[in-house]
Tab-separated table of C-alpha atoms and ligand atoms in Angstrom:
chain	number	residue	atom	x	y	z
A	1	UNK	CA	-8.326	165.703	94.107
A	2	UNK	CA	-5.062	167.171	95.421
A	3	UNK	CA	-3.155	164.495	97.557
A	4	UNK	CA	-2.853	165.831	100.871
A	5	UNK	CA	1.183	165.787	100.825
A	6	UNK	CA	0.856	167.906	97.483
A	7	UNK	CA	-1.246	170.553	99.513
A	8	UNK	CA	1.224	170.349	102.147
A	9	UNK	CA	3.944	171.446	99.382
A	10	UNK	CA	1.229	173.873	97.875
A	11	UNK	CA	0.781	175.626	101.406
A	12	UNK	CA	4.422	175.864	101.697
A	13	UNK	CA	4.476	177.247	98.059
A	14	UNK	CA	2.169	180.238	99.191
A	15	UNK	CA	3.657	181.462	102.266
A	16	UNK	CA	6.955	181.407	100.663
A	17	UNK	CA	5.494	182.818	97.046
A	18	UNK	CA	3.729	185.494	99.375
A	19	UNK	CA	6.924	186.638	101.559
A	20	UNK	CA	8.080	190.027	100.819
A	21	UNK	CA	11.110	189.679	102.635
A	22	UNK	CA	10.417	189.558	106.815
A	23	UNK	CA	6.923	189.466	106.389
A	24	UNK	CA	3.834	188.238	104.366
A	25	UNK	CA	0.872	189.362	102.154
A	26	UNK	CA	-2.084	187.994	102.680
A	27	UNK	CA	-2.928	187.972	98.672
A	28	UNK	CA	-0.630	189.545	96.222
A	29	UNK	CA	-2.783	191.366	94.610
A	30	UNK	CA	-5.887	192.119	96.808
A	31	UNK	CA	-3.806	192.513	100.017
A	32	UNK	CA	-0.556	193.795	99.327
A	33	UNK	CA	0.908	194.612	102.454
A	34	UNK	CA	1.318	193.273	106.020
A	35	UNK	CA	-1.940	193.105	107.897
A	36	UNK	CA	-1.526	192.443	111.700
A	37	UNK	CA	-3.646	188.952	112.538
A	38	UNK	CA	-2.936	187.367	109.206
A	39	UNK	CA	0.493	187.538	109.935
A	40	UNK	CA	0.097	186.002	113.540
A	41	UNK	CA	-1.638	183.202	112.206
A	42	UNK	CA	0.803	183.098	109.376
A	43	UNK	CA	3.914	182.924	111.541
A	44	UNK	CA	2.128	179.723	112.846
A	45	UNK	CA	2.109	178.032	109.539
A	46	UNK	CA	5.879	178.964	109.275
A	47	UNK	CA	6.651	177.850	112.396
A	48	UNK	CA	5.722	174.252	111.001
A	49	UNK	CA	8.881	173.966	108.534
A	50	UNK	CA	11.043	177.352	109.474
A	51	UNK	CA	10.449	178.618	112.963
A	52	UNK	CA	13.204	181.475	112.384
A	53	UNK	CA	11.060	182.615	109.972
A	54	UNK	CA	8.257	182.477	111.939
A	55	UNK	CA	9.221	184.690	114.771
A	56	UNK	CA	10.510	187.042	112.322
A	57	UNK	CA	7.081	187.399	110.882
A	58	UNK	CA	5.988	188.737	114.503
A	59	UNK	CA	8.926	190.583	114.821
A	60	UNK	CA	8.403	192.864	112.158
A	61	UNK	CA	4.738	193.294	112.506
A	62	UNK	CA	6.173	194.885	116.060
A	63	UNK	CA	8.179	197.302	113.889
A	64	UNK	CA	5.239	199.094	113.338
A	65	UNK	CA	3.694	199.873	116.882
A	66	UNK	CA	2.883	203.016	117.883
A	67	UNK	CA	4.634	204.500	120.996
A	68	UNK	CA	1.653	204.403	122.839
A	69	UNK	CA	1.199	200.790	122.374
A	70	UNK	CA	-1.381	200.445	119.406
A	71	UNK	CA	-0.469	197.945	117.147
A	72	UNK	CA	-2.113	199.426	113.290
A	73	UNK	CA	-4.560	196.928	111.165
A	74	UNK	CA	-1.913	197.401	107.944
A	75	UNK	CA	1.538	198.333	108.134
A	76	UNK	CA	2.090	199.734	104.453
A	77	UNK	CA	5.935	198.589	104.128
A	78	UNK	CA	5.741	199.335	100.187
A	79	UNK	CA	3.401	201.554	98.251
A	80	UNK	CA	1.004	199.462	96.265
A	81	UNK	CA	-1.761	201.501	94.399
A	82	UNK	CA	-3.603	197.917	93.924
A	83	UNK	CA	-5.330	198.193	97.012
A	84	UNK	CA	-7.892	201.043	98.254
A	85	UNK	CA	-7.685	203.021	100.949
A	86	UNK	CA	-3.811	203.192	100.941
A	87	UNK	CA	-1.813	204.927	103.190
A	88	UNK	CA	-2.722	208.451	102.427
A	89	UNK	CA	-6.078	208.012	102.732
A	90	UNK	CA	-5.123	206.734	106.125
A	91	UNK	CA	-3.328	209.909	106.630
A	92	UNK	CA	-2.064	208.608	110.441
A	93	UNK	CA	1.734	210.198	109.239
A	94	UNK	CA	4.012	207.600	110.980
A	95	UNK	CA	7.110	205.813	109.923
A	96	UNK	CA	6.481	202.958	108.845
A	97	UNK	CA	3.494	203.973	107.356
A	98	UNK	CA	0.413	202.412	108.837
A	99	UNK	CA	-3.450	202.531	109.493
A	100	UNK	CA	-4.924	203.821	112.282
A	101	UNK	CA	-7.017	201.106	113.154
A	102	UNK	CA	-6.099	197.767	114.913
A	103	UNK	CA	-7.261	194.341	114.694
A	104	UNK	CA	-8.060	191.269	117.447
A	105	UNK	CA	-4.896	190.975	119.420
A	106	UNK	CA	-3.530	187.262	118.635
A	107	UNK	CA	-0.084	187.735	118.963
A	108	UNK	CA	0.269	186.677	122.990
A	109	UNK	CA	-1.388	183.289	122.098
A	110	UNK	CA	0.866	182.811	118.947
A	111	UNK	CA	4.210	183.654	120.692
A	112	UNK	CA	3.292	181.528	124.101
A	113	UNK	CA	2.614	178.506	122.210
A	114	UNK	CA	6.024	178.941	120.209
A	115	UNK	CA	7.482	179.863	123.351
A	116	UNK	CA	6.304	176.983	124.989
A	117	UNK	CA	8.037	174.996	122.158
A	118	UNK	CA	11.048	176.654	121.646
A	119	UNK	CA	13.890	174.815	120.132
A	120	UNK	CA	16.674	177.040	121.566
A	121	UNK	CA	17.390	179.548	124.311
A	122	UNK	CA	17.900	182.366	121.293
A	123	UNK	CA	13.712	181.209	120.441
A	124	UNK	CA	12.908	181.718	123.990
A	125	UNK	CA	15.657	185.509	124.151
A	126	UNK	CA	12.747	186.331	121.084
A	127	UNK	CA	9.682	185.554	123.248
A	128	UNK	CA	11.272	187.506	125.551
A	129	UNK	CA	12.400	190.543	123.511
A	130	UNK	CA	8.532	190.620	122.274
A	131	UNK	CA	7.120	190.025	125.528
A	132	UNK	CA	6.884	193.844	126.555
A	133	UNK	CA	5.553	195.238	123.156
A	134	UNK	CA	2.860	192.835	123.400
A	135	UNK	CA	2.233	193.402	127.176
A	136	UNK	CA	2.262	197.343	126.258
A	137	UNK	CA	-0.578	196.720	123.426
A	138	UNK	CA	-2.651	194.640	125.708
A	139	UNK	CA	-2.542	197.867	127.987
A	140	UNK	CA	-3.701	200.086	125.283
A	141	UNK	CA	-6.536	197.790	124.995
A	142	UNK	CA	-7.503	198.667	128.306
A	143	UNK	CA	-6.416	202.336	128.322
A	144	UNK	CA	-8.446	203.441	125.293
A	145	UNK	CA	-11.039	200.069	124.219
A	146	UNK	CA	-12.566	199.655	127.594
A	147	UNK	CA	-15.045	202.336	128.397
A	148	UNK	CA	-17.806	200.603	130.166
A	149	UNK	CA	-14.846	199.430	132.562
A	150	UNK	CA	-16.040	195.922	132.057
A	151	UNK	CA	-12.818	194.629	130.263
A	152	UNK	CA	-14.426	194.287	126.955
A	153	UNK	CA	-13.123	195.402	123.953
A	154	UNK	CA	-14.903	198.992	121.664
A	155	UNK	CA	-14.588	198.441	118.063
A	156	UNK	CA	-14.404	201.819	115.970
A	157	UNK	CA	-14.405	200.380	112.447
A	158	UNK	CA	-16.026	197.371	111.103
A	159	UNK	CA	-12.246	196.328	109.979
A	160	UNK	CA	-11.243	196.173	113.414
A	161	UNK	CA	-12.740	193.264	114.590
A	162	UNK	CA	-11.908	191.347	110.982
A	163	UNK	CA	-15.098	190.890	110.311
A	164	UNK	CA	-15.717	193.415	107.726
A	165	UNK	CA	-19.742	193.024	106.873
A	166	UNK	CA	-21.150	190.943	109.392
A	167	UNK	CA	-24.383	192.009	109.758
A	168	UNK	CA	-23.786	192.271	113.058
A	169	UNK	CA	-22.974	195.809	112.138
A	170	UNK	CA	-25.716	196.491	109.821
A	171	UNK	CA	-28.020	198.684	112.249
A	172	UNK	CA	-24.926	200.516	114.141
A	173	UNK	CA	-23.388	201.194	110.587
A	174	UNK	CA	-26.559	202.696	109.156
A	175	UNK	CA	-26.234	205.300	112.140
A	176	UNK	CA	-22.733	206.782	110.901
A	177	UNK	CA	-23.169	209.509	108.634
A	178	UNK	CA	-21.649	209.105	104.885
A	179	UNK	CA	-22.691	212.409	103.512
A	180	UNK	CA	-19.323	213.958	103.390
A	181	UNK	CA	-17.578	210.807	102.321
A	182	UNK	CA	-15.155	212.176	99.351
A	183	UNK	CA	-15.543	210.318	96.028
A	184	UNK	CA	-13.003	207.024	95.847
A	185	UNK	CA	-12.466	204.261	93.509
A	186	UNK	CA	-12.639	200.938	94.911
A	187	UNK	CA	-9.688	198.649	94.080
A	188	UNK	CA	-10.809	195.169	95.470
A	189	UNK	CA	-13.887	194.574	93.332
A	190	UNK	CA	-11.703	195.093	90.090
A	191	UNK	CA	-10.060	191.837	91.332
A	192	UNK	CA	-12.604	189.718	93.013
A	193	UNK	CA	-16.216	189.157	92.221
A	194	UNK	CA	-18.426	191.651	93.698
A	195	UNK	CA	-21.243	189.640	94.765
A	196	UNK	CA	-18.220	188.114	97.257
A	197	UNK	CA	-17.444	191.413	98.837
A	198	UNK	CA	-19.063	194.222	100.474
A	199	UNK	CA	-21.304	196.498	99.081
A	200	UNK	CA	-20.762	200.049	97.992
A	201	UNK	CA	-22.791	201.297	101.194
A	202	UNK	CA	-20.662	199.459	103.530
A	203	UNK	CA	-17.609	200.762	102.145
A	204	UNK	CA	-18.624	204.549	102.288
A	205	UNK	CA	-19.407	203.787	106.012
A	206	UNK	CA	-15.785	202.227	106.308
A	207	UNK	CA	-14.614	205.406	104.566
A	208	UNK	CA	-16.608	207.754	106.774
A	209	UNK	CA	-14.950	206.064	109.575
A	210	UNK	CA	-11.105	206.453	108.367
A	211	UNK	CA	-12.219	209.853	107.823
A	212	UNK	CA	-13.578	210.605	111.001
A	213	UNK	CA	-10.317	209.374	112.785
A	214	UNK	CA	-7.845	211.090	110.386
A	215	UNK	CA	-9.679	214.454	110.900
A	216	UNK	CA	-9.788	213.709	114.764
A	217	UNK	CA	-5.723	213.297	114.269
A	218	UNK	CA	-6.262	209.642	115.353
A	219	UNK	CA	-6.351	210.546	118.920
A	220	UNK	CA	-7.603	207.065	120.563
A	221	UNK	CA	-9.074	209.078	123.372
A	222	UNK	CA	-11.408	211.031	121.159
A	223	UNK	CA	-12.253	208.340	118.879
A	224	UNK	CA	-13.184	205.994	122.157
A	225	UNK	CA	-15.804	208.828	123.208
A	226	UNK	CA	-16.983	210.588	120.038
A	227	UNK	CA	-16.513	208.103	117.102
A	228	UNK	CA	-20.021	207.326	115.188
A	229	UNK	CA	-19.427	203.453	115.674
A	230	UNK	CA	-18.513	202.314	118.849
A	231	UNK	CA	-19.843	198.574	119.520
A	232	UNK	CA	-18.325	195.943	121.780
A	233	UNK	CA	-17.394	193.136	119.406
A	234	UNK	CA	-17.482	189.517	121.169
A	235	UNK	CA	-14.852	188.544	118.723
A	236	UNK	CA	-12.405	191.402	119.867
A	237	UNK	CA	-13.309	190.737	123.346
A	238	UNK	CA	-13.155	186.776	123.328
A	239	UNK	CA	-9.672	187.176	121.497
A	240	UNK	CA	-8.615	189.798	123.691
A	241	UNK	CA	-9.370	187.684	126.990
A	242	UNK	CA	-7.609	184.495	125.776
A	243	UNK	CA	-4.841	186.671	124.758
A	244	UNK	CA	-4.680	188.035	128.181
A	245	UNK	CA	-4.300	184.615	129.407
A	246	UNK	CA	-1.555	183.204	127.123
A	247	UNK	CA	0.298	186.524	128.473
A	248	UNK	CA	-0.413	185.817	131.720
A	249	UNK	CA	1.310	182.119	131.363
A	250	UNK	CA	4.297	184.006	129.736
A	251	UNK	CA	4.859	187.015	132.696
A	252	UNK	CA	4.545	184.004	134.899
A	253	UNK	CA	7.250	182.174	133.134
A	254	UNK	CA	9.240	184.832	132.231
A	255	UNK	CA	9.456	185.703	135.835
A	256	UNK	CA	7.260	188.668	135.285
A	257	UNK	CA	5.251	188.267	138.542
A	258	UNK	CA	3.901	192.301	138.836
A	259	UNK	CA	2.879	192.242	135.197
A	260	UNK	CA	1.041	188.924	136.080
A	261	UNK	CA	-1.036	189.812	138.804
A	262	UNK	CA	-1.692	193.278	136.321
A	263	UNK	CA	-3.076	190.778	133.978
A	264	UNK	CA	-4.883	188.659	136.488
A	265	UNK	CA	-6.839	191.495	137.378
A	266	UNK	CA	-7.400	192.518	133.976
A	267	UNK	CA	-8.790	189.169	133.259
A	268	UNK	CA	-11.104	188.443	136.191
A	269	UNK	CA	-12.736	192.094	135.317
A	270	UNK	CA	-13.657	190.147	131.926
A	271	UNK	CA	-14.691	186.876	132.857
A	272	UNK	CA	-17.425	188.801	135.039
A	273	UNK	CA	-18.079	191.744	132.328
A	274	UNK	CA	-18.825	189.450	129.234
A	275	UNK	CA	-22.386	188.870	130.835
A	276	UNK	CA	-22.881	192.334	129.217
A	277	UNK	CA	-22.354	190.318	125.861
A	278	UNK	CA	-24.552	187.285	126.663
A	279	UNK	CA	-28.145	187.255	125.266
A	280	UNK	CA	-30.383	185.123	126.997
A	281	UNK	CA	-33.251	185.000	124.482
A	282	UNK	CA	-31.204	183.358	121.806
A	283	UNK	CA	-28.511	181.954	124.206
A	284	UNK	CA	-25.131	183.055	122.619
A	285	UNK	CA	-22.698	185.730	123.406
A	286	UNK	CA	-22.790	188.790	120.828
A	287	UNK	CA	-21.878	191.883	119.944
A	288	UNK	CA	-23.137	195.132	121.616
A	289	UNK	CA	-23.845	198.858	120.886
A	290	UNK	CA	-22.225	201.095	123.337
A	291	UNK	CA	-24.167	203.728	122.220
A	292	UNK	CA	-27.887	202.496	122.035
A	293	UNK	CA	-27.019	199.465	124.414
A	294	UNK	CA	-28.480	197.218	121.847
A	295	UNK	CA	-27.184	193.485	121.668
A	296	UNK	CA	-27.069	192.540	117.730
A	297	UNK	CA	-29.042	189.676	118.700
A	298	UNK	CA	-27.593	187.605	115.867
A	299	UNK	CA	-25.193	184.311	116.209
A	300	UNK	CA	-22.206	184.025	114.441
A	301	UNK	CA	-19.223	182.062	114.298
A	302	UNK	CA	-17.210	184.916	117.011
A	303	UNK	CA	-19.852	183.891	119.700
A	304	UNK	CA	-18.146	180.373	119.930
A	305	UNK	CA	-15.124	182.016	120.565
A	306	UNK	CA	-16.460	181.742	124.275
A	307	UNK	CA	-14.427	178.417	124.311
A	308	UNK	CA	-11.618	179.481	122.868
A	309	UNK	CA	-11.368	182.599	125.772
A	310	UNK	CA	-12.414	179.797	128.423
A	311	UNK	CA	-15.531	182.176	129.558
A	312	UNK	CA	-19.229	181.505	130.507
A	313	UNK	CA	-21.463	179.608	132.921
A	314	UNK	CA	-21.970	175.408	132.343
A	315	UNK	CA	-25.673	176.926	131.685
A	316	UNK	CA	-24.326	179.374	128.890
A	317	UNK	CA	-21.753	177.009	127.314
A	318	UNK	CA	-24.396	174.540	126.920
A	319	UNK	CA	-26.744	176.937	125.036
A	320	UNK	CA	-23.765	177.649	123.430
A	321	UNK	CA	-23.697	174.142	121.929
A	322	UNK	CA	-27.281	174.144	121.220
A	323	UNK	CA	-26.714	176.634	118.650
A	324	UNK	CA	-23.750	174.966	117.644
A	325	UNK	CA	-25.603	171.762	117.195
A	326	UNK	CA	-28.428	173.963	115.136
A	327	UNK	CA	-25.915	175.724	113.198
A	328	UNK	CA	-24.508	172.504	111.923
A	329	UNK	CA	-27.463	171.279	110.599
A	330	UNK	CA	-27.912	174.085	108.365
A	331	UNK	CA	-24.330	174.230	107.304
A	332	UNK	CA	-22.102	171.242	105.677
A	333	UNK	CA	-18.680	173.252	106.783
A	334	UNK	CA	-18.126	174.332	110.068
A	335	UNK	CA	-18.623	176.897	110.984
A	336	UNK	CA	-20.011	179.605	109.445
A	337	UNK	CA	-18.993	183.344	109.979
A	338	UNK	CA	-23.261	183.839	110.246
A	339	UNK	CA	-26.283	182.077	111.034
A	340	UNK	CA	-27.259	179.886	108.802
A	341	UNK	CA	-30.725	180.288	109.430
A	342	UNK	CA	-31.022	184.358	110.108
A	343	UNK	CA	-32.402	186.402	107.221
A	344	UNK	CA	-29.421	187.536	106.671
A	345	UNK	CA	-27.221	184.668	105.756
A	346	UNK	CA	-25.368	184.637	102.601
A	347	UNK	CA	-23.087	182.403	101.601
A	348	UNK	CA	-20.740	183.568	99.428
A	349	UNK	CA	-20.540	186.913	100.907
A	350	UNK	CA	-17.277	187.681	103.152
A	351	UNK	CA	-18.777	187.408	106.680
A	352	UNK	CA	-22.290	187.102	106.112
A	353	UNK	CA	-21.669	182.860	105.511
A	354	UNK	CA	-18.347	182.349	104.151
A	355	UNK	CA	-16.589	179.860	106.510
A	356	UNK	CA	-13.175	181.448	107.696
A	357	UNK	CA	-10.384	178.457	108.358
A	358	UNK	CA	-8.338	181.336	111.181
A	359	UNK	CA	-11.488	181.805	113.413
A	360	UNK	CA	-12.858	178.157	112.867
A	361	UNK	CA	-9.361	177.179	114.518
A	362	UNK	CA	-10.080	179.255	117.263
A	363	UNK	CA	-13.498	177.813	117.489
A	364	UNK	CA	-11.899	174.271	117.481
A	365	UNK	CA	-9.152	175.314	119.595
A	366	UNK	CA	-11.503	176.354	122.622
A	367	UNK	CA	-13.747	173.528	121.985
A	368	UNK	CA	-11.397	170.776	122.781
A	369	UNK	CA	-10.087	172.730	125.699
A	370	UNK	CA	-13.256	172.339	127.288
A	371	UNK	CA	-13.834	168.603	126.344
A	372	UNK	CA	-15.495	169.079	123.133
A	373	UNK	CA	-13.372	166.719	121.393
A	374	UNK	CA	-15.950	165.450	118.832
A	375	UNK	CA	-17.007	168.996	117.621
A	376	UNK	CA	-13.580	170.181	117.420
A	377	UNK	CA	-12.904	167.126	115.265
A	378	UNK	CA	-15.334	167.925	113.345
A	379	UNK	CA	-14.946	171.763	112.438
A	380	UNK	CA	-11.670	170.523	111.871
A	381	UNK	CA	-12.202	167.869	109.579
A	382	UNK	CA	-14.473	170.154	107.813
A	383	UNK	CA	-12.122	172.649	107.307
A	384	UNK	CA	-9.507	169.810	105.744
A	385	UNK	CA	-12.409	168.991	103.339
A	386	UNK	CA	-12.694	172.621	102.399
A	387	UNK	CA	-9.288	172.996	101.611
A	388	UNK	CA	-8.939	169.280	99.699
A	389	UNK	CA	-12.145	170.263	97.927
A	390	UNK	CA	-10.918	173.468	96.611
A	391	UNK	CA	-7.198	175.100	97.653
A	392	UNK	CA	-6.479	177.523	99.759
A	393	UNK	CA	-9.106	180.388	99.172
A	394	UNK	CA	-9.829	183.252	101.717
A	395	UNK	CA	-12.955	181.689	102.638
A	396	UNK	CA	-15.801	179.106	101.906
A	397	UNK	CA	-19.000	178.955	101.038
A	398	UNK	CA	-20.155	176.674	103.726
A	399	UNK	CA	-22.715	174.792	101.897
A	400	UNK	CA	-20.912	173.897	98.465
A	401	UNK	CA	-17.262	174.210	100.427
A	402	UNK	CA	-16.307	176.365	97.265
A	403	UNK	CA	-13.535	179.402	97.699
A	404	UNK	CA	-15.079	182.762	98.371
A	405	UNK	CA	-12.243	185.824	97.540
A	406	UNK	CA	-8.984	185.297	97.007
A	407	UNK	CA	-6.881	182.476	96.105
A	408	UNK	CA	-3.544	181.322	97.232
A	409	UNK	CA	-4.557	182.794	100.674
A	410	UNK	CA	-1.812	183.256	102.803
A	411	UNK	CA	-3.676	182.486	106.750
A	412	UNK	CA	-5.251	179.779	104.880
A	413	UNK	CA	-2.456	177.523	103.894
A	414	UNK	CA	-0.887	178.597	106.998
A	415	UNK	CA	-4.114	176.644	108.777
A	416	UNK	CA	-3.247	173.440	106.547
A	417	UNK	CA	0.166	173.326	107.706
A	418	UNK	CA	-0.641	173.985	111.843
A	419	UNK	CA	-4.251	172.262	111.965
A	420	UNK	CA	-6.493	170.731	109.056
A	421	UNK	CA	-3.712	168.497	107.309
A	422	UNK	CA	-4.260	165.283	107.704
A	423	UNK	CA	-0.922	164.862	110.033
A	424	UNK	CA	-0.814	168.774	110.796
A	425	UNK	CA	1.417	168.912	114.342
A	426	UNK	CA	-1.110	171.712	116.373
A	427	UNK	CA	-0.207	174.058	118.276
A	428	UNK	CA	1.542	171.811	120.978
A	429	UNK	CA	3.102	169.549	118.689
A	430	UNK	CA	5.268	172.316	116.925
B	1	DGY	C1	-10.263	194.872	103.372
B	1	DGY	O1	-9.717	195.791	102.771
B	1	DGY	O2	-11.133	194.144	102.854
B	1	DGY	C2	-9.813	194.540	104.700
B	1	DGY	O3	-10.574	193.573	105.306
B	1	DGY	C3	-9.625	195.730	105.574
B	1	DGY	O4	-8.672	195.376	106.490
């Protein structure tokens, strides 16, 4: 096995090896442009031996918001014809090119805690200079994402929320219409194994989706009231809320006292609206169809997100844990991206199983806040083991601890360095 002061150096390797000069690829050659969370969590694992680097990371992701705010999924710095659906498919026409989708909003948390332990007053001039980009996202959020007025978060692509085929989607995907899909060549299953990705239906929904919001001429207001998918995804909204928070903490310290009590508000609507989300029959938060009002009824690793957004009831968190506890059992790595024990579990496929190191950190993050010390510990630990066991993959197969997708995985080494290294500093300690 790898010592853990060669993986250190390994991790390093990656994010270096995969830095295209002011920002990262997640993978080379399956991802090879800038996607918007990876590089959050990415500028995280920089911030660990270069934290210059690391807020440049952020600051170019910024480069490519919108003027109203959005902040795109994939900001296509470079054409790259190894990847499918590149920017023309996208069609959205803006400079630099990106997607018209976006993705869970960690940015706020990721510049308050390297705020919080800035170095110098030109790290804090950054936080600062980022500050109102990320406040004018977090309003877009809640201009175009929040239509039941409950401060939760609409998803209008599977990609949004990052967790591509979670079969939390299954039943409000099988509603959008793929008849008039045009034909496309797929470029991610000529370079991972198939039975690791997902299937050919699931991507003509995806596609039906891009295609509904380039013909709609990605108008956010349109695609909020007429697009075919249109769930509220618990791990948007947990994100989303927590974010809201850590940019709460910075208006506050930034001396930002109007924006703050903007945010306060914003936050208190969610704290009360995520009862929408909560399912009392299997006691866990999930996601929820806005258009048939259904709750996906399933548990997966974004409902413990709850901690991690510092939301819910004592009664709630501690069915919560229950399922926590039951999940465990099933599962040798915490935590699985899906029930273990649901039908439709599987382990090596993207988020049907596979244990993701970026949300488990979240999981762990939220669980020692509220005084879970022993779990977080453990999803941690667990996470270290993955990693030792086999490198830096995309994901795990949380029974064998095996990589799932791609290798040399940019978030991934980035959560070695910040959190499951043996003497990895956390988020306080940077
Ligand atoms: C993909 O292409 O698999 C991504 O998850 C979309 O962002």
């Amino acid at each position: 096995m790898t010592s853990p002061t060669e993986l250190t150096q390994e991790a390093r390797n990656i994010l270096t090896g995969n830095d295209r000069g002011g920002y990262t690829v997640p993978n080379g050659r399956v991802y090879p442009f800038q996607w918007n969370w990876d590089s959050v969590f990415v500028a995280l694992g920089f911030a660990t031996f270069d934290r210059d680097r690391a807020w440049t990371e952020i600051e170019t992701l910024f480069d490519g918001q919108w003027d109203d705010g959005f902040m795109p999924h994939i900001i296509f710095w470079k054409d790259d014809d190894g990847y499918f659906p590149g920017s023309a498919i996208w069609g959205t026409n803006k400079d630099p090119k990106s997607s018209g989708i976006t993705q869970p909003p960690v940015a706020a948390t990721a510049i308050r805690w390297l705020y919080e332990t800035a170095k110098t007053d030109d790290e804090k001039a950054r936080a600062s200079a980022l500050y109102p980009k990320v406040l004018a996202w977090h309003r877009w959020f809640h201009e175009y994402r929040d239509p039941l007025g409950k401060g939760l978060v609409l998803s209008s692509h599977p990609w949004e929320g990052g967790r591509d085929n979670s079969p939390e989607w299954d039943a409000p995907a099988a509603q959008v219409d793929v008849s008039r899909v045009d034909p496309y060549v797929r470029r991610d299953t000529s370079h991972l194994d198939q039975s690791m990705r997902p299937t050919k239906l699931d991507y003509d929904r995806y596609l039906a989706l891009v295609q509904f919001g380039r013909e709609a001429g990605w108008n956010h207001d349109v695609i909020a009231r007429e697009n075919p998918f249109r769930m509220i995804d618990v791990g948007l909204t947990m994100i989303l809320i927590r974010a809201n928070k850590d940019l709460y903490a910075l208006a506050k310290a930034l001396g930002r006292d109007k924006d703050a009590e903007e945010l306060r508000a914003r936050i208190d609507l969610s704290e009360d609206g995520v009862n929408w989300l909560w399912n009392d029959d299997i006691g866990s938060f999930c996601s929820r169809d806005v258009i048939s009002e259904k709750s996906s009824a399933m548990v997966t690793s974004a409902s413990f997100l709850a901690f991690y957004a510092g939301v819910g009831s004592d009664v709630q968190r501690q069915r919560q844990l229950e399922n926590l506890k039951r999940v465990s059992k099933a599962a040798t790595y915490m935590v699985p991206s899906f029930d273990p024990e649901h039908e439709a579990f599987d382990s090596i496929r993207y988020w049907r199983g596979p244990s993701w190191a970026i949300v488990n950190f979240m999981v762990a993050t939220g669980l020692r806040e509220v005084g879970e010390e022993a779990w977080a510990e453990k999803v941690r630990l667990d996470n270290q083991k993955m990693m030792e066991k086999s490198g830096f993959y995309e994901a795990y197969c949380p029974i064998e601890g095996s990589g799932t997708g791609g290798d040399d995985f940019t978030w991934t080494a980035a959560m070695w360095l910040l959190w499951a290294a043996p003497d990895a500093p956390g988020v306080s300690n940077l």
